[in-house]
């Protein structure tokens, strides 16, 4: 069974700092999605990456897909309290319905 | 366009009872998936329906079941509730075709508490 490991598990930073979270697997992804979830709500899709080496930017968020399509990262520049939430990666490989373990981010004002 | 609608938002049930949760997907989305989310286990896949057929199933006991109607609306049922079934149940719809995925749109979930 393909597993998605996310790191770090928890992250607490001050407003204005930069951070990177990671999503790794031993298997190749056909595509990868990143979501953010706020307490009491469902996850919200942020981005889909498909091509190895692909980089996508969404305002202060930069998503990178590894060349071998086995890993991905999410970098946030100048974090704001509104970025607080649970960040999840999800893969659409052979086992389509796998979510990562999640990174819980808290940005302090 | 309207998002994914889940009802009810909150539910309190007693051990041994059964419960039915409802999900209306985004118009045009034929794939509906259900997930259970708990602090300890994270997001765990329950099952997926596509055009009224269960296309995939996670590792949950038979007490968990679901169905999809011709209008793509879906329901999931949990019978003989246990304390450990307390969780946020999330429904997600997608344009996914077999072998492809474009990501999910999730509803806000149903928070089930079993006492």
CSV table of N, CA, C and O in Angstrom, one decimal, chain B residues 25-99:
chain,number,residue,atom,x,y,z
B,25,UNK,N,-23.4,16.2,-4.3
B,25,UNK,CA,-22.2,16.6,-4.9
B,25,UNK,C,-22.4,17.9,-5.8
B,25,UNK,O,-23.6,18.3,-6.0
B,26,UNK,N,-21.3,18.4,-6.3
B,26,UNK,CA,-21.4,19.5,-7.2
B,26,UNK,C,-22.1,19.0,-8.5
B,26,UNK,O,-21.8,17.9,-8.9
B,27,UNK,N,-22.9,19.8,-9.0
B,27,UNK,CA,-23.6,19.4,-10.2
B,27,UNK,C,-22.7,19.0,-11.3
B,27,UNK,O,-21.7,19.7,-11.6
B,28,UNK,N,-22.9,17.8,-11.9
B,28,UNK,CA,-22.0,17.3,-13.0
B,28,UNK,C,-21.0,16.4,-12.5
B,28,UNK,O,-20.3,15.7,-13.3
B,29,UNK,N,-20.7,16.4,-11.2
B,29,UNK,CA,-19.7,15.5,-10.6
B,29,UNK,C,-20.4,14.1,-10.4
B,29,UNK,O,-21.4,14.0,-9.7
B,30,UNK,N,-19.8,13.1,-11.0
B,30,UNK,CA,-20.4,11.8,-10.8
B,30,UNK,C,-19.7,10.9,-9.8
B,30,UNK,O,-20.2,9.8,-9.4
B,31,UNK,N,-18.6,11.3,-9.4
B,31,UNK,CA,-17.8,10.6,-8.4
B,31,UNK,C,-18.0,11.2,-7.0
B,31,UNK,O,-17.8,12.4,-6.8
B,32,UNK,N,-18.4,10.3,-6.1
B,32,UNK,CA,-18.6,10.8,-4.7
B,32,UNK,C,-17.8,9.8,-3.8
B,32,UNK,O,-18.0,8.6,-3.8
B,33,UNK,N,-17.0,10.4,-2.9
B,33,UNK,CA,-16.2,9.6,-2.0
B,33,UNK,C,-16.5,10.0,-0.6
B,33,UNK,O,-16.9,11.2,-0.3
B,34,UNK,N,-16.4,9.1,0.3
B,34,UNK,CA,-16.6,9.4,1.8
B,34,UNK,C,-15.3,9.1,2.5
B,34,UNK,O,-14.6,8.1,2.2
B,35,UNK,N,-15.0,9.9,3.5
B,35,UNK,CA,-13.9,9.8,4.4
B,35,UNK,C,-14.3,9.9,5.8
B,35,UNK,O,-15.2,10.7,6.2
B,36,UNK,N,-13.5,9.2,6.7
B,36,UNK,CA,-13.7,9.4,8.1
B,36,UNK,C,-12.4,10.1,8.6
B,36,UNK,O,-11.3,9.7,8.2
B,37,UNK,N,-12.6,11.2,9.4
B,37,UNK,CA,-11.4,11.9,9.9
B,37,UNK,C,-11.4,11.9,11.4
B,37,UNK,O,-12.4,12.4,12.0
B,38,UNK,N,-10.4,11.4,12.0
B,38,UNK,CA,-10.2,11.4,13.5
B,38,UNK,C,-8.8,12.0,13.8
B,38,UNK,O,-7.9,11.9,13.0
B,39,UNK,N,-8.7,12.6,15.0
B,39,UNK,CA,-7.3,13.1,15.3
B,39,UNK,C,-6.2,12.0,15.3
B,39,UNK,O,-5.1,12.3,14.9
B,40,UNK,N,-6.6,10.8,15.7
B,40,UNK,CA,-5.5,9.8,15.7
B,40,UNK,C,-5.2,9.1,14.4
B,40,UNK,O,-4.0,8.8,14.1
B,41,UNK,N,-6.2,9.0,13.5
B,41,UNK,CA,-6.0,8.2,12.3
B,41,UNK,C,-6.0,9.1,11.0
B,41,UNK,O,-5.7,8.6,9.9
B,42,UNK,N,-6.2,10.4,11.2
B,42,UNK,CA,-6.2,11.2,10.0
B,42,UNK,C,-7.4,10.9,9.1
B,42,UNK,O,-8.5,10.4,9.5
B,43,UNK,N,-7.2,11.3,7.8
B,43,UNK,CA,-8.3,11.0,6.8
B,43,UNK,C,-8.2,9.6,6.3
B,43,UNK,O,-7.2,9.2,5.7
B,44,UNK,N,-9.3,8.8,6.5
B,44,UNK,CA,-9.3,7.5,6.0
B,44,UNK,C,-10.4,7.3,5.0
B,44,UNK,O,-11.6,7.7,5.3
B,45,UNK,N,-10.1,6.6,3.9
B,45,UNK,CA,-11.1,6.4,2.9
B,45,UNK,C,-12.1,5.4,3.2
B,45,UNK,O,-11.7,4.3,3.7
B,46,UNK,N,-13.3,5.7,3.0
B,46,UNK,CA,-14.4,4.7,3.3
B,46,UNK,C,-14.8,4.0,2.0
B,46,UNK,O,-14.7,2.8,1.9
B,47,UNK,N,-15.3,4.7,1.1
B,47,UNK,CA,-15.7,4.2,-0.2
B,47,UNK,C,-16.0,5.3,-1.2
B,47,UNK,O,-16.1,6.5,-0.9
B,48,UNK,N,-16.0,4.9,-2.5
B,48,UNK,CA,-16.3,5.8,-3.6
B,48,UNK,C,-17.4,5.2,-4.5
B,48,UNK,O,-17.4,4.0,-4.7
B,49,UNK,N,-18.3,6.1,-4.9
B,49,UNK,CA,-19.3,5.7,-5.8
B,49,UNK,C,-19.2,6.5,-7.1
B,49,UNK,O,-18.8,7.7,-7.1
B,50,UNK,N,-19.4,5.8,-8.2
B,50,UNK,CA,-19.4,6.5,-9.5
B,50,UNK,C,-20.6,5.9,-10.3
B,50,UNK,O,-20.7,4.7,-10.5
B,51,UNK,N,-21.4,6.8,-10.8
B,51,UNK,CA,-22.6,6.4,-11.5
B,51,UNK,C,-23.4,5.3,-10.8
B,51,UNK,O,-23.6,4.2,-11.4
B,52,UNK,N,-23.6,5.4,-9.5
B,52,UNK,CA,-24.5,4.6,-8.7
B,52,UNK,C,-23.8,3.2,-8.3
B,52,UNK,O,-24.4,2.4,-7.7
B,53,UNK,N,-22.5,3.1,-8.7
B,53,UNK,CA,-21.8,1.8,-8.4
B,53,UNK,C,-20.7,2.1,-7.5
B,53,UNK,O,-19.9,3.1,-7.6
B,54,UNK,N,-20.5,1.2,-6.5
B,54,UNK,CA,-19.4,1.4,-5.6
B,54,UNK,C,-18.1,1.0,-6.4
B,54,UNK,O,-17.9,-0.2,-6.8
B,55,UNK,N,-17.2,1.9,-6.6
B,55,UNK,CA,-16.0,1.7,-7.4
B,55,UNK,C,-14.8,1.3,-6.6
B,55,UNK,O,-13.9,0.6,-7.1
B,56,UNK,N,-14.8,1.6,-5.3
B,56,UNK,CA,-13.7,1.3,-4.5
B,56,UNK,C,-14.1,1.4,-3.0
B,56,UNK,O,-15.1,2.1,-2.7
B,57,UNK,N,-13.4,0.6,-2.2
B,57,UNK,CA,-13.8,0.5,-0.8
B,57,UNK,C,-12.6,0.5,0.1
B,57,UNK,O,-11.6,-0.2,-0.3
B,58,UNK,N,-12.6,1.1,1.2
B,58,UNK,CA,-11.5,1.1,2.1
B,58,UNK,C,-11.7,0.0,3.1
B,58,UNK,O,-12.5,-0.9,3.0
B,59,UNK,N,-10.8,0.0,4.1
B,59,UNK,CA,-10.8,-1.1,5.1
B,59,UNK,C,-11.7,-0.8,6.3
B,59,UNK,O,-11.1,-0.6,7.4
B,60,UNK,N,-12.9,-0.7,6.2
B,60,UNK,CA,-13.9,-0.5,7.3
B,60,UNK,C,-14.8,-1.7,7.4
B,60,UNK,O,-15.1,-2.4,6.4
B,61,UNK,N,-15.3,-2.0,8.6
B,61,UNK,CA,-16.2,-3.1,8.8
B,61,UNK,C,-17.5,-2.9,8.0
B,61,UNK,O,-17.9,-1.8,7.6
B,62,UNK,N,-18.3,-4.0,7.8
B,62,UNK,CA,-19.5,-4.0,7.1
B,62,UNK,C,-20.6,-3.1,7.7
B,62,UNK,O,-21.6,-2.9,7.0
B,63,UNK,N,-20.4,-2.6,8.9
B,63,UNK,CA,-21.3,-1.7,9.5
B,63,UNK,C,-21.4,-0.4,8.8
B,63,UNK,O,-22.4,0.3,8.9
B,64,UNK,N,-20.4,-0.1,8.0
B,64,UNK,CA,-20.3,1.1,7.2
B,64,UNK,C,-20.8,0.7,5.8
B,64,UNK,O,-20.2,-0.1,5.1
B,65,UNK,N,-21.8,1.4,5.3
B,65,UNK,CA,-22.3,1.1,4.0
B,65,UNK,C,-22.7,2.4,3.3
B,65,UNK,O,-22.8,3.5,4.0
B,66,UNK,N,-22.9,2.4,2.0
B,66,UNK,CA,-23.2,3.6,1.3
B,66,UNK,C,-24.0,3.3,0.1
B,66,UNK,O,-24.2,2.1,-0.3
B,67,UNK,N,-24.5,4.3,-0.6
B,67,UNK,CA,-25.2,4.1,-1.9
B,67,UNK,C,-25.2,5.5,-2.6
B,67,UNK,O,-25.0,6.5,-2.0
B,68,UNK,N,-25.4,5.4,-3.9
B,68,UNK,CA,-25.5,6.6,-4.7
B,68,UNK,C,-26.8,6.5,-5.5
B,68,UNK,O,-27.1,5.4,-6.1
B,69,UNK,N,-27.4,7.6,-5.7
B,69,UNK,CA,-28.7,7.7,-6.4
B,69,UNK,C,-28.4,8.2,-7.8
B,69,UNK,O,-27.3,8.6,-8.2
B,70,UNK,N,-29.4,8.1,-8.7
B,70,UNK,CA,-29.3,8.4,-10.1
B,70,UNK,C,-28.9,9.9,-10.3
B,70,UNK,O,-28.4,10.3,-11.3
B,71,UNK,N,-29.2,10.7,-9.3
B,71,UNK,CA,-28.9,12.2,-9.4
B,71,UNK,C,-27.5,12.5,-8.8
B,71,UNK,O,-27.2,13.6,-8.6
B,72,UNK,N,-26.8,11.4,-8.5
B,72,UNK,CA,-25.4,11.4,-7.9
B,72,UNK,C,-25.4,11.7,-6.4
B,72,UNK,O,-24.3,11.6,-5.8
B,73,UNK,N,-26.5,12.1,-5.9
B,73,UNK,CA,-26.5,12.2,-4.4
B,73,UNK,C,-26.2,10.9,-3.7
B,73,UNK,O,-26.5,9.8,-4.3
B,74,UNK,N,-25.5,11.0,-2.6
B,74,UNK,CA,-25.1,9.8,-1.9
B,74,UNK,C,-25.4,9.8,-0.4
B,74,UNK,O,-25.6,10.9,0.2
B,75,UNK,N,-25.6,8.7,0.1
B,75,UNK,CA,-25.8,8.5,1.5
B,75,UNK,C,-24.8,7.5,2.0
B,75,UNK,O,-24.4,6.5,1.3
B,76,UNK,N,-24.4,7.6,3.3
B,76,UNK,CA,-23.7,6.6,4.0
B,76,UNK,C,-24.4,6.2,5.3
B,76,UNK,O,-25.0,7.1,5.9
B,77,UNK,N,-24.3,5.0,5.6
B,77,UNK,CA,-25.0,4.5,6.8
B,77,UNK,C,-24.1,3.8,7.7
B,77,UNK,O,-23.2,3.0,7.2
B,78,UNK,N,-24.2,4.0,9.0
B,78,UNK,CA,-23.4,3.3,10.0
B,78,UNK,C,-24.4,2.6,10.9
B,78,UNK,O,-25.2,3.3,11.5
B,79,UNK,N,-24.3,1.3,11.0
B,79,UNK,CA,-25.2,0.6,11.9
B,79,UNK,C,-24.5,0.2,13.2
B,79,UNK,O,-23.2,0.2,13.2
B,80,UNK,N,-25.2,-0.1,14.2
B,80,UNK,CA,-24.7,-0.5,15.5
B,80,UNK,C,-23.5,0.4,15.9
B,80,UNK,O,-22.4,-0.1,16.0
B,81,UNK,N,-23.8,1.6,16.1
B,81,UNK,CA,-22.7,2.6,16.4
B,81,UNK,C,-21.9,2.2,17.6
B,81,UNK,O,-22.4,1.7,18.6
B,82,UNK,N,-20.6,2.5,17.5
B,82,UNK,CA,-19.7,2.3,18.6
B,82,UNK,C,-19.1,3.7,19.0
B,82,UNK,O,-19.0,4.6,18.1
B,83,UNK,N,-18.5,3.8,20.2
B,83,UNK,CA,-17.9,5.0,20.6
B,83,UNK,C,-16.8,5.5,19.6
B,83,UNK,O,-16.7,6.7,19.3
B,84,UNK,N,-16.1,4.5,19.1
B,84,UNK,CA,-15.0,4.8,18.2
B,84,UNK,C,-15.4,5.3,16.8
B,84,UNK,O,-14.6,5.7,16.0
B,85,UNK,N,-16.7,5.3,16.6
B,85,UNK,CA,-17.2,5.9,15.3
B,85,UNK,C,-17.3,7.4,15.4
B,85,UNK,O,-17.6,8.0,14.3
B,86,UNK,N,-17.1,8.0,16.5
B,86,UNK,CA,-17.2,9.4,16.7
B,86,UNK,C,-16.1,10.0,15.8
B,86,UNK,O,-14.9,9.7,15.9
B,87,UNK,N,-16.5,10.9,14.9
B,87,UNK,CA,-15.5,11.4,13.9
B,87,UNK,C,-16.2,12.5,13.1
B,87,UNK,O,-17.4,12.7,13.2
B,88,UNK,N,-15.4,13.1,12.3
B,88,UNK,CA,-15.9,14.0,11.2
B,88,UNK,C,-16.0,13.2,9.9
B,88,UNK,O,-15.0,12.6,9.5
B,89,UNK,N,-17.2,13.1,9.4
B,89,UNK,CA,-17.4,12.3,8.2
B,89,UNK,C,-17.4,13.3,7.0
B,89,UNK,O,-18.3,14.2,7.0
B,90,UNK,N,-16.5,13.1,6.1
B,90,UNK,CA,-16.4,14.1,4.9
B,90,UNK,C,-16.8,13.4,3.7
B,90,UNK,O,-16.5,12.2,3.4
B,91,UNK,N,-17.6,14.1,2.9
B,91,UNK,CA,-17.9,13.7,1.5
B,91,UNK,C,-17.2,14.6,0.5
B,91,UNK,O,-17.0,15.8,0.8
B,92,UNK,N,-16.8,14.0,-0.6
B,92,UNK,CA,-16.0,14.8,-1.6
B,92,UNK,C,-16.5,14.3,-3.0
B,92,UNK,O,-16.8,13.2,-3.2
B,93,UNK,N,-16.7,15.3,-3.8
B,93,UNK,CA,-17.1,14.9,-5.2
B,93,UNK,C,-16.0,15.3,-6.2
B,93,UNK,O,-15.1,16.2,-5.9
B,94,UNK,N,-16.0,14.7,-7.3
B,94,UNK,CA,-14.9,14.9,-8.3
B,94,UNK,C,-15.4,14.6,-9.7
B,94,UNK,O,-16.3,13.9,-9.9
B,95,UNK,N,-14.7,15.3,-10.6
B,95,UNK,CA,-14.9,15.0,-12.0
B,95,UNK,C,-14.1,13.7,-12.4
B,95,UNK,O,-14.2,13.4,-13.6
B,96,UNK,N,-13.5,13.1,-11.5
B,96,UNK,CA,-12.6,12.0,-11.8
B,96,UNK,C,-13.2,10.9,-12.7
B,96,UNK,O,-14.3,10.5,-12.5
B,97,UNK,N,-12.4,10.6,-13.7
B,97,UNK,CA,-12.7,9.5,-14.6
B,97,UNK,C,-11.8,8.3,-14.1
B,97,UNK,O,-10.8,8.6,-13.5
B,98,UNK,N,-12.1,7.1,-14.4
B,98,UNK,CA,-11.2,6.0,-14.1
B,98,UNK,C,-9.8,6.3,-14.5
B,98,UNK,O,-9.5,6.6,-15.6
B,99,UNK,N,-8.9,6.1,-13.5
B,99,UNK,CA,-7.5,6.3,-13.8
B,99,UNK,C,-7.0,7.8,-13.8
B,99,UNK,O,-5.8,8.0,-14.0
